[in-house]
Tab-separated table of C-alpha atoms in Angstrom:
chain	number	residue	atom	x	y	z
J	1	UNK	CA	27.977	9.034	-6.691
J	2	UNK	CA	26.087	6.586	-4.136
J	3	UNK	CA	23.703	4.408	-5.945
J	4	UNK	CA	20.408	3.141	-3.962
J	5	UNK	CA	18.152	0.711	-4.940
J	6	UNK	CA	14.931	-0.015	-2.834
J	7	UNK	CA	12.770	-3.071	-3.341
J	8	UNK	CA	9.069	-3.028	-3.322
J	9	UNK	CA	6.858	-4.602	-5.412
J	10	UNK	CA	3.410	-4.718	-4.321
J	11	UNK	CA	0.255	-5.134	-3.696
J	12	UNK	CA	-0.656	-1.280	-2.854
J	13	UNK	CA	-1.480	-1.254	0.304
J	14	UNK	CA	2.173	-2.659	0.974
J	15	UNK	CA	3.615	0.119	-0.724
J	16	UNK	CA	1.510	2.752	0.960
J	17	UNK	CA	2.612	1.453	3.797
J	18	UNK	CA	6.318	2.026	2.662
J	19	UNK	CA	5.847	5.573	2.136
J	20	UNK	CA	7.471	6.232	5.131
J	21	UNK	CA	10.422	3.985	4.695
J	22	UNK	CA	10.586	5.882	1.334
J	23	UNK	CA	10.908	9.305	2.556
J	24	UNK	CA	13.662	8.081	5.432
J	25	UNK	CA	16.005	6.182	2.692
J	26	UNK	CA	16.122	9.901	0.644
J	27	UNK	CA	16.697	11.676	3.583
J	28	UNK	CA	19.234	9.132	4.730
J	29	UNK	CA	20.970	9.380	1.053
J	30	UNK	CA	19.894	13.175	-0.045
J	31	UNK	CA	23.346	13.009	-2.584
J	32	UNK	CA	22.659	9.618	-3.995
J	33	UNK	CA	21.304	8.351	-7.073
J	34	UNK	CA	18.043	6.210	-6.007
J	35	UNK	CA	16.030	3.596	-7.914
J	36	UNK	CA	12.812	2.021	-7.119
J	37	UNK	CA	12.516	-1.218	-8.377
J	38	UNK	CA	8.542	-2.202	-8.193
J	39	UNK	CA	5.435	-3.637	-10.273
J	40	UNK	CA	3.707	-2.034	-13.604
J	41	UNK	CA	0.729	-0.785	-11.599
J	42	UNK	CA	2.344	1.275	-9.505
J	43	UNK	CA	5.061	2.574	-11.661
J	44	UNK	CA	3.184	6.163	-12.702
J	45	UNK	CA	2.569	6.668	-9.286
J	46	UNK	CA	5.832	6.376	-7.841
J	47	UNK	CA	7.754	8.394	-10.598
J	48	UNK	CA	5.915	11.448	-9.870
J	49	UNK	CA	7.078	10.509	-5.983
J	50	UNK	CA	9.790	13.089	-4.635
J	51	UNK	CA	11.953	9.943	-3.341
J	52	UNK	CA	13.326	8.384	-5.981
J	53	UNK	CA	15.826	9.177	-9.498
J	54	UNK	CA	14.262	6.435	-11.257
J	55	UNK	CA	11.658	3.489	-11.411
J	56	UNK	CA	12.395	0.437	-12.718
J	57	UNK	CA	9.812	-2.296	-13.651
J	58	UNK	CA	9.966	-5.802	-12.579
J	59	UNK	CA	8.459	-7.941	-14.632
J	60	UNK	CA	8.747	-10.967	-11.799
J	61	UNK	CA	10.111	-13.430	-14.549
J	62	UNK	CA	9.683	-16.912	-14.498
J	63	UNK	CA	13.080	-18.758	-13.003
J	64	UNK	CA	12.752	-20.683	-15.914
J	65	UNK	CA	12.529	-17.668	-17.774
J	66	UNK	CA	16.500	-16.890	-18.901
J	67	UNK	CA	15.901	-13.866	-21.000
J	68	UNK	CA	13.623	-12.388	-18.396
J	69	UNK	CA	16.044	-13.329	-15.329
J	70	UNK	CA	19.347	-11.883	-17.502
J	71	UNK	CA	17.246	-8.654	-17.641
J	72	UNK	CA	16.591	-8.287	-14.124
J	73	UNK	CA	19.687	-9.117	-13.286
J	74	UNK	CA	20.562	-6.041	-15.615
J	75	UNK	CA	18.303	-3.623	-13.567
J	76	UNK	CA	20.013	-4.699	-10.380
J	77	UNK	CA	23.268	-4.929	-10.910
J	78	UNK	CA	25.221	-1.880	-10.203
J	79	UNK	CA	24.200	-0.429	-6.848
J	80	UNK	CA	26.162	0.118	-3.716
J	81	UNK	CA	23.158	-0.175	-1.492
J	82	UNK	CA	20.041	-1.970	-1.686
J	83	UNK	CA	17.060	-1.954	0.763
J	84	UNK	CA	14.399	-4.842	0.247
J	85	UNK	CA	11.620	-3.506	1.636
J	86	UNK	CA	9.562	-6.587	0.313
J	87	UNK	CA	11.414	-9.036	2.368
J	88	UNK	CA	9.884	-11.795	0.845
J	89	UNK	CA	11.532	-15.228	-0.762
J	90	UNK	CA	11.862	-13.610	-4.058
J	91	UNK	CA	13.031	-10.791	-3.521
J	92	UNK	CA	15.786	-11.964	-1.208
J	93	UNK	CA	16.901	-13.907	-4.307
J	94	UNK	CA	17.643	-10.961	-5.991
J	95	UNK	CA	20.519	-10.197	-3.809
J	96	UNK	CA	22.476	-13.186	-5.314
J	97	UNK	CA	21.246	-11.396	-9.402
J	98	UNK	CA	22.681	-8.221	-7.604
J	99	UNK	CA	26.224	-9.487	-7.183
J	100	UNK	CA	25.951	-9.422	-3.328
J	101	UNK	CA	25.957	-5.294	-2.535
J	102	UNK	CA	25.083	-4.365	0.729
J	103	UNK	CA	21.967	-5.463	1.567
J	104	UNK	CA	19.264	-4.771	3.866
J	105	UNK	CA	16.301	-7.610	3.963
J	106	UNK	CA	16.429	-11.058	5.223
J	107	UNK	CA	18.677	-12.648	2.398
J	108	UNK	CA	21.422	-14.812	3.437
J	109	UNK	CA	25.117	-13.145	3.742
J	110	UNK	CA	22.852	-9.198	3.706
J	111	UNK	CA	25.302	-6.690	5.596
J	112	UNK	CA	22.141	-5.566	8.259
J	113	UNK	CA	20.445	-8.411	8.046
J	114	UNK	CA	16.659	-7.857	9.509
J	115	UNK	CA	16.863	-10.952	12.114
J	116	UNK	CA	14.692	-10.262	14.793
J	117	UNK	CA	12.793	-13.317	15.393
J	118	UNK	CA	9.192	-11.439	16.037
J	119	UNK	CA	9.274	-9.717	12.754
J	120	UNK	CA	6.477	-11.590	11.424
J	121	UNK	CA	4.576	-11.293	14.420
J	122	UNK	CA	5.118	-7.025	14.104
J	123	UNK	CA	3.167	-4.870	12.274
J	124	UNK	CA	4.370	-3.678	8.906
J	125	UNK	CA	5.149	-0.699	9.454
J	126	UNK	CA	6.951	-1.424	13.115
J	127	UNK	CA	8.882	-4.331	10.873
J	128	UNK	CA	9.958	-1.953	8.128
J	129	UNK	CA	11.131	0.588	10.790
J	130	UNK	CA	13.283	-1.996	13.013
J	131	UNK	CA	14.459	-3.409	9.118
J	132	UNK	CA	16.065	0.037	8.626
J	133	UNK	CA	16.931	0.805	12.029
J	134	UNK	CA	19.362	-1.701	11.504
J	135	UNK	CA	20.589	-0.289	8.796
J	136	UNK	CA	21.570	2.792	10.231
J	137	UNK	CA	18.059	4.853	9.490
J	138	UNK	CA	16.917	6.090	13.183
J	139	UNK	CA	14.159	8.243	12.247
J	140	UNK	CA	11.016	7.012	10.161
J	141	UNK	CA	8.468	9.794	10.302
J	142	UNK	CA	5.225	9.900	8.374
J	143	UNK	CA	5.977	11.138	5.124
J	144	UNK	CA	5.168	14.893	3.457
J	145	UNK	CA	2.556	13.568	0.927
J	146	UNK	CA	1.428	17.066	-0.238
J	147	UNK	CA	2.695	15.865	-3.823
J	148	UNK	CA	-0.457	13.883	-3.898
J	149	UNK	CA	-3.037	16.026	-2.532
J	150	UNK	CA	-4.348	17.935	-5.505
J	151	UNK	CA	-5.514	14.687	-7.991
J	152	UNK	CA	-8.529	13.689	-9.010
J	153	UNK	CA	-11.917	15.253	-9.396
J	154	UNK	CA	-13.308	18.323	-7.429
J	155	UNK	CA	-16.409	18.062	-5.761
J	156	UNK	CA	-18.604	20.906	-5.214
J	157	UNK	CA	-19.791	19.405	-1.778
J	158	UNK	CA	-19.172	17.495	1.154
J	159	UNK	CA	-18.568	14.187	0.201
J	160	UNK	CA	-17.899	10.718	1.862
J	161	UNK	CA	-15.931	7.680	0.071
J	162	UNK	CA	-16.910	4.157	-0.213
J	163	UNK	CA	-14.585	1.451	-1.308
J	164	UNK	CA	-16.722	-1.459	-1.914
J	165	UNK	CA	-14.028	-3.582	-3.652
J	166	UNK	CA	-10.992	-6.195	-1.961
J	167	UNK	CA	-8.937	-8.811	-3.935
J	168	UNK	CA	-11.138	-10.570	-6.262
J	169	UNK	CA	-9.497	-13.771	-5.267
J	170	UNK	CA	-10.441	-13.171	-1.336
J	171	UNK	CA	-14.372	-12.380	-1.423
J	172	UNK	CA	-14.449	-13.241	2.748
J	173	UNK	CA	-12.603	-9.563	2.392
J	174	UNK	CA	-15.682	-7.622	1.292
J	175	UNK	CA	-18.870	-6.380	2.922
J	176	UNK	CA	-21.721	-7.087	0.925
J	177	UNK	CA	-22.022	-4.219	-1.510
J	178	UNK	CA	-26.246	-4.154	-0.732
J	179	UNK	CA	-25.153	-2.771	3.000
J	180	UNK	CA	-22.740	-0.610	1.427
J	181	UNK	CA	-25.923	1.014	-0.382
J	182	UNK	CA	-27.938	1.029	3.029
J	183	UNK	CA	-25.005	2.976	4.585
J	184	UNK	CA	-24.936	5.394	1.306
J	185	UNK	CA	-28.583	6.397	2.107
J	186	UNK	CA	-27.549	6.979	6.064
J	187	UNK	CA	-24.737	9.129	4.612
J	188	UNK	CA	-26.890	11.303	2.242
J	189	UNK	CA	-29.164	11.967	4.879
J	190	UNK	CA	-26.537	13.313	7.105
J	191	UNK	CA	-25.304	15.552	4.343
J	192	UNK	CA	-22.574	13.626	2.803
J	193	UNK	CA	-22.747	12.254	-0.838
J	194	UNK	CA	-21.696	8.982	-1.197
J	195	UNK	CA	-18.706	8.589	-3.664
J	196	UNK	CA	-18.197	5.156	-4.737
J	197	UNK	CA	-14.030	4.528	-5.772
J	198	UNK	CA	-12.571	1.350	-7.270
J	199	UNK	CA	-11.588	-0.141	-10.482
J	200	UNK	CA	-13.612	-1.024	-13.435
J	201	UNK	CA	-13.727	-4.665	-12.636
J	202	UNK	CA	-16.145	-3.010	-9.369
J	203	UNK	CA	-18.734	-1.428	-11.475
J	204	UNK	CA	-21.445	-3.723	-10.869
J	205	UNK	CA	-20.470	-3.031	-6.492
J	206	UNK	CA	-21.179	0.573	-7.368
J	207	UNK	CA	-24.499	-0.266	-9.501
J	208	UNK	CA	-25.532	-2.206	-6.289
J	209	UNK	CA	-24.968	0.860	-4.016
J	210	UNK	CA	-26.610	2.855	-6.330
J	211	UNK	CA	-29.733	0.420	-6.695
J	212	UNK	CA	-30.345	1.442	-2.970
J	213	UNK	CA	-28.916	4.957	-3.149
J	214	UNK	CA	-29.524	6.499	-6.338
J	215	UNK	CA	-27.398	9.930	-5.962
J	216	UNK	CA	-24.393	8.159	-5.024
J	217	UNK	CA	-22.188	8.989	-7.270
J	218	UNK	CA	-20.070	6.045	-9.323
J	219	UNK	CA	-16.283	6.536	-10.345
J	220	UNK	CA	-15.210	3.202	-10.379
J	221	UNK	CA	-12.667	2.761	-13.054
J	222	UNK	CA	-12.752	6.780	-13.462
J	223	UNK	CA	-9.650	7.491	-10.797
J	224	UNK	CA	-5.857	6.170	-10.878
J	225	UNK	CA	-3.973	6.220	-7.876
J	226	UNK	CA	-3.148	9.642	-7.299
J	227	UNK	CA	-6.883	11.123	-8.123
J	228	UNK	CA	-7.882	8.324	-5.801
J	229	UNK	CA	-4.935	9.886	-3.621
J	230	UNK	CA	-6.487	13.668	-4.083
J	231	UNK	CA	-10.060	12.611	-3.719
J	232	UNK	CA	-9.400	11.018	-0.474
J	233	UNK	CA	-7.407	14.106	1.020
J	234	UNK	CA	-10.539	15.908	0.445
J	235	UNK	CA	-12.900	13.491	1.477
J	236	UNK	CA	-14.860	14.329	5.008
J	237	UNK	CA	-14.566	10.194	5.719
J	238	UNK	CA	-14.529	6.993	4.042
J	239	UNK	CA	-15.435	3.095	4.378
J	240	UNK	CA	-14.167	0.338	2.800
J	241	UNK	CA	-13.486	-3.123	2.904
J	242	UNK	CA	-9.301	-3.727	3.770
J	243	UNK	CA	-7.977	-3.067	0.448
J	244	UNK	CA	-5.462	-1.058	-0.844
J	245	UNK	CA	-7.352	2.475	-1.387
J	246	UNK	CA	-8.318	2.439	2.178
J	247	UNK	CA	-4.431	2.629	2.774
J	248	UNK	CA	-4.339	5.399	0.152
J	249	UNK	CA	-7.123	7.117	2.163
J	250	UNK	CA	-5.516	6.961	5.690
J	251	UNK	CA	-2.159	7.805	4.645
J	252	UNK	CA	-3.901	10.993	3.056
J	253	UNK	CA	-5.094	11.655	6.440
J	254	UNK	CA	-8.925	11.187	5.774
J	255	UNK	CA	-10.999	10.071	8.602
J	256	UNK	CA	-11.603	5.713	7.837
J	257	UNK	CA	-13.371	3.242	8.980
J	258	UNK	CA	-11.820	-0.070	7.809
J	259	UNK	CA	-13.685	-3.060	7.769
J	260	UNK	CA	-11.685	-6.286	8.527
J	261	UNK	CA	-12.631	-10.118	7.977
J	262	UNK	CA	-11.357	-13.222	9.822
J	263	UNK	CA	-9.249	-13.341	6.644
J	264	UNK	CA	-6.729	-11.247	7.505
J	265	UNK	CA	-5.085	-9.473	11.020
J	266	UNK	CA	-5.442	-6.057	11.694
J	267	UNK	CA	-2.703	-5.934	14.212
J	268	UNK	CA	-0.248	-6.499	11.340
J	269	UNK	CA	-1.490	-4.843	8.579
J	270	UNK	CA	-4.422	-2.380	9.431
J	271	UNK	CA	-3.593	1.351	7.862
J	272	UNK	CA	-2.399	3.852	10.811
J	273	UNK	CA	-3.722	6.910	9.595
J	274	UNK	CA	-1.701	9.990	10.992
J	275	UNK	CA	-3.060	11.309	14.070
J	276	UNK	CA	-4.463	8.706	16.658
J	277	UNK	CA	-7.993	7.960	16.323
J	278	UNK	CA	-7.729	8.683	12.742
J	279	UNK	CA	-8.849	5.427	11.802
J	280	UNK	CA	-11.482	3.103	13.070
J	281	UNK	CA	-11.163	-0.738	12.394
J	282	UNK	CA	-14.276	-2.987	12.635
J	283	UNK	CA	-13.309	-6.738	13.296
J	284	UNK	CA	-15.292	-9.619	12.812
J	285	UNK	CA	-15.467	-13.332	11.764
J	286	UNK	CA	-17.290	-12.855	8.806
J	287	UNK	CA	-18.506	-9.464	7.401
J	288	UNK	CA	-21.736	-11.019	6.449
J	289	UNK	CA	-22.725	-10.868	9.926
J	290	UNK	CA	-21.756	-7.154	10.287
J	291	UNK	CA	-24.566	-5.069	10.356
J	292	UNK	CA	-25.349	-1.418	9.122
J	293	UNK	CA	-25.726	0.285	12.433
J	294	UNK	CA	-22.581	-0.902	13.670
J	295	UNK	CA	-20.696	0.568	10.953
J	296	UNK	CA	-22.860	4.028	10.973
J	297	UNK	CA	-21.957	4.355	14.623
J	298	UNK	CA	-19.040	4.336	14.043
J	299	UNK	CA	-18.599	7.291	11.906
J	300	UNK	CA	-19.344	9.363	15.152
């Protein structure tokens, strides 16, 4: 039996952008034993996915941690084919640790190198499709995510998902919570219950939104990734910053407005959604200058 390893370590948005490549690799190797190497926050979600026989966790040991590197080498060894979808400097070093198997990625010596000189200017999805095409996988259609659609709480009324968080170390990617609060009031007036999603650490953002709109429902810290996917699949729409949960919402087919600052480039990383027009991107240099009216107008 062919043994295949797929490497995708995160973050969440990057993982979601790889759902279609994951499905394409499984379709290309229907009888193989396929392992995903990822990081701990995503292991539970990926063990529920239909694309992998096994999910291994990369603890990302320091290169000076001999015991950790040896454990990582044991995980990497024994595969016939490796698709490195992380394509980072670190994951490329795994090529040698893995014993130089047939490799798709950017590691020197790869059997199927992704040597497109424009790769760093390509959107993530286009870059991955091009990488897999060079490895003999010609088609990378959207993945069937029906396995994710049923998770999370089922709310009795139409609702809109608000995602006010973003990476803690990148505050410039956050639209002010008070403006999310004003938008929540607009949504409520339009017949949609505002539902705030995020991690437990983002509870203060939800509190600020609820001060402006007490009827908003706070689910921060109460939904795992599978729960969030199901919640997004049933939402009327989602509005949020450039952060992983918005990628998940878009992947589930939820109409979404995603807010970008100069800190990131939507031409490289924006969620694409499943149908044209599903995802709307608003980009301004400084999100502090973005008005509630402009965001509300994007919702149709």
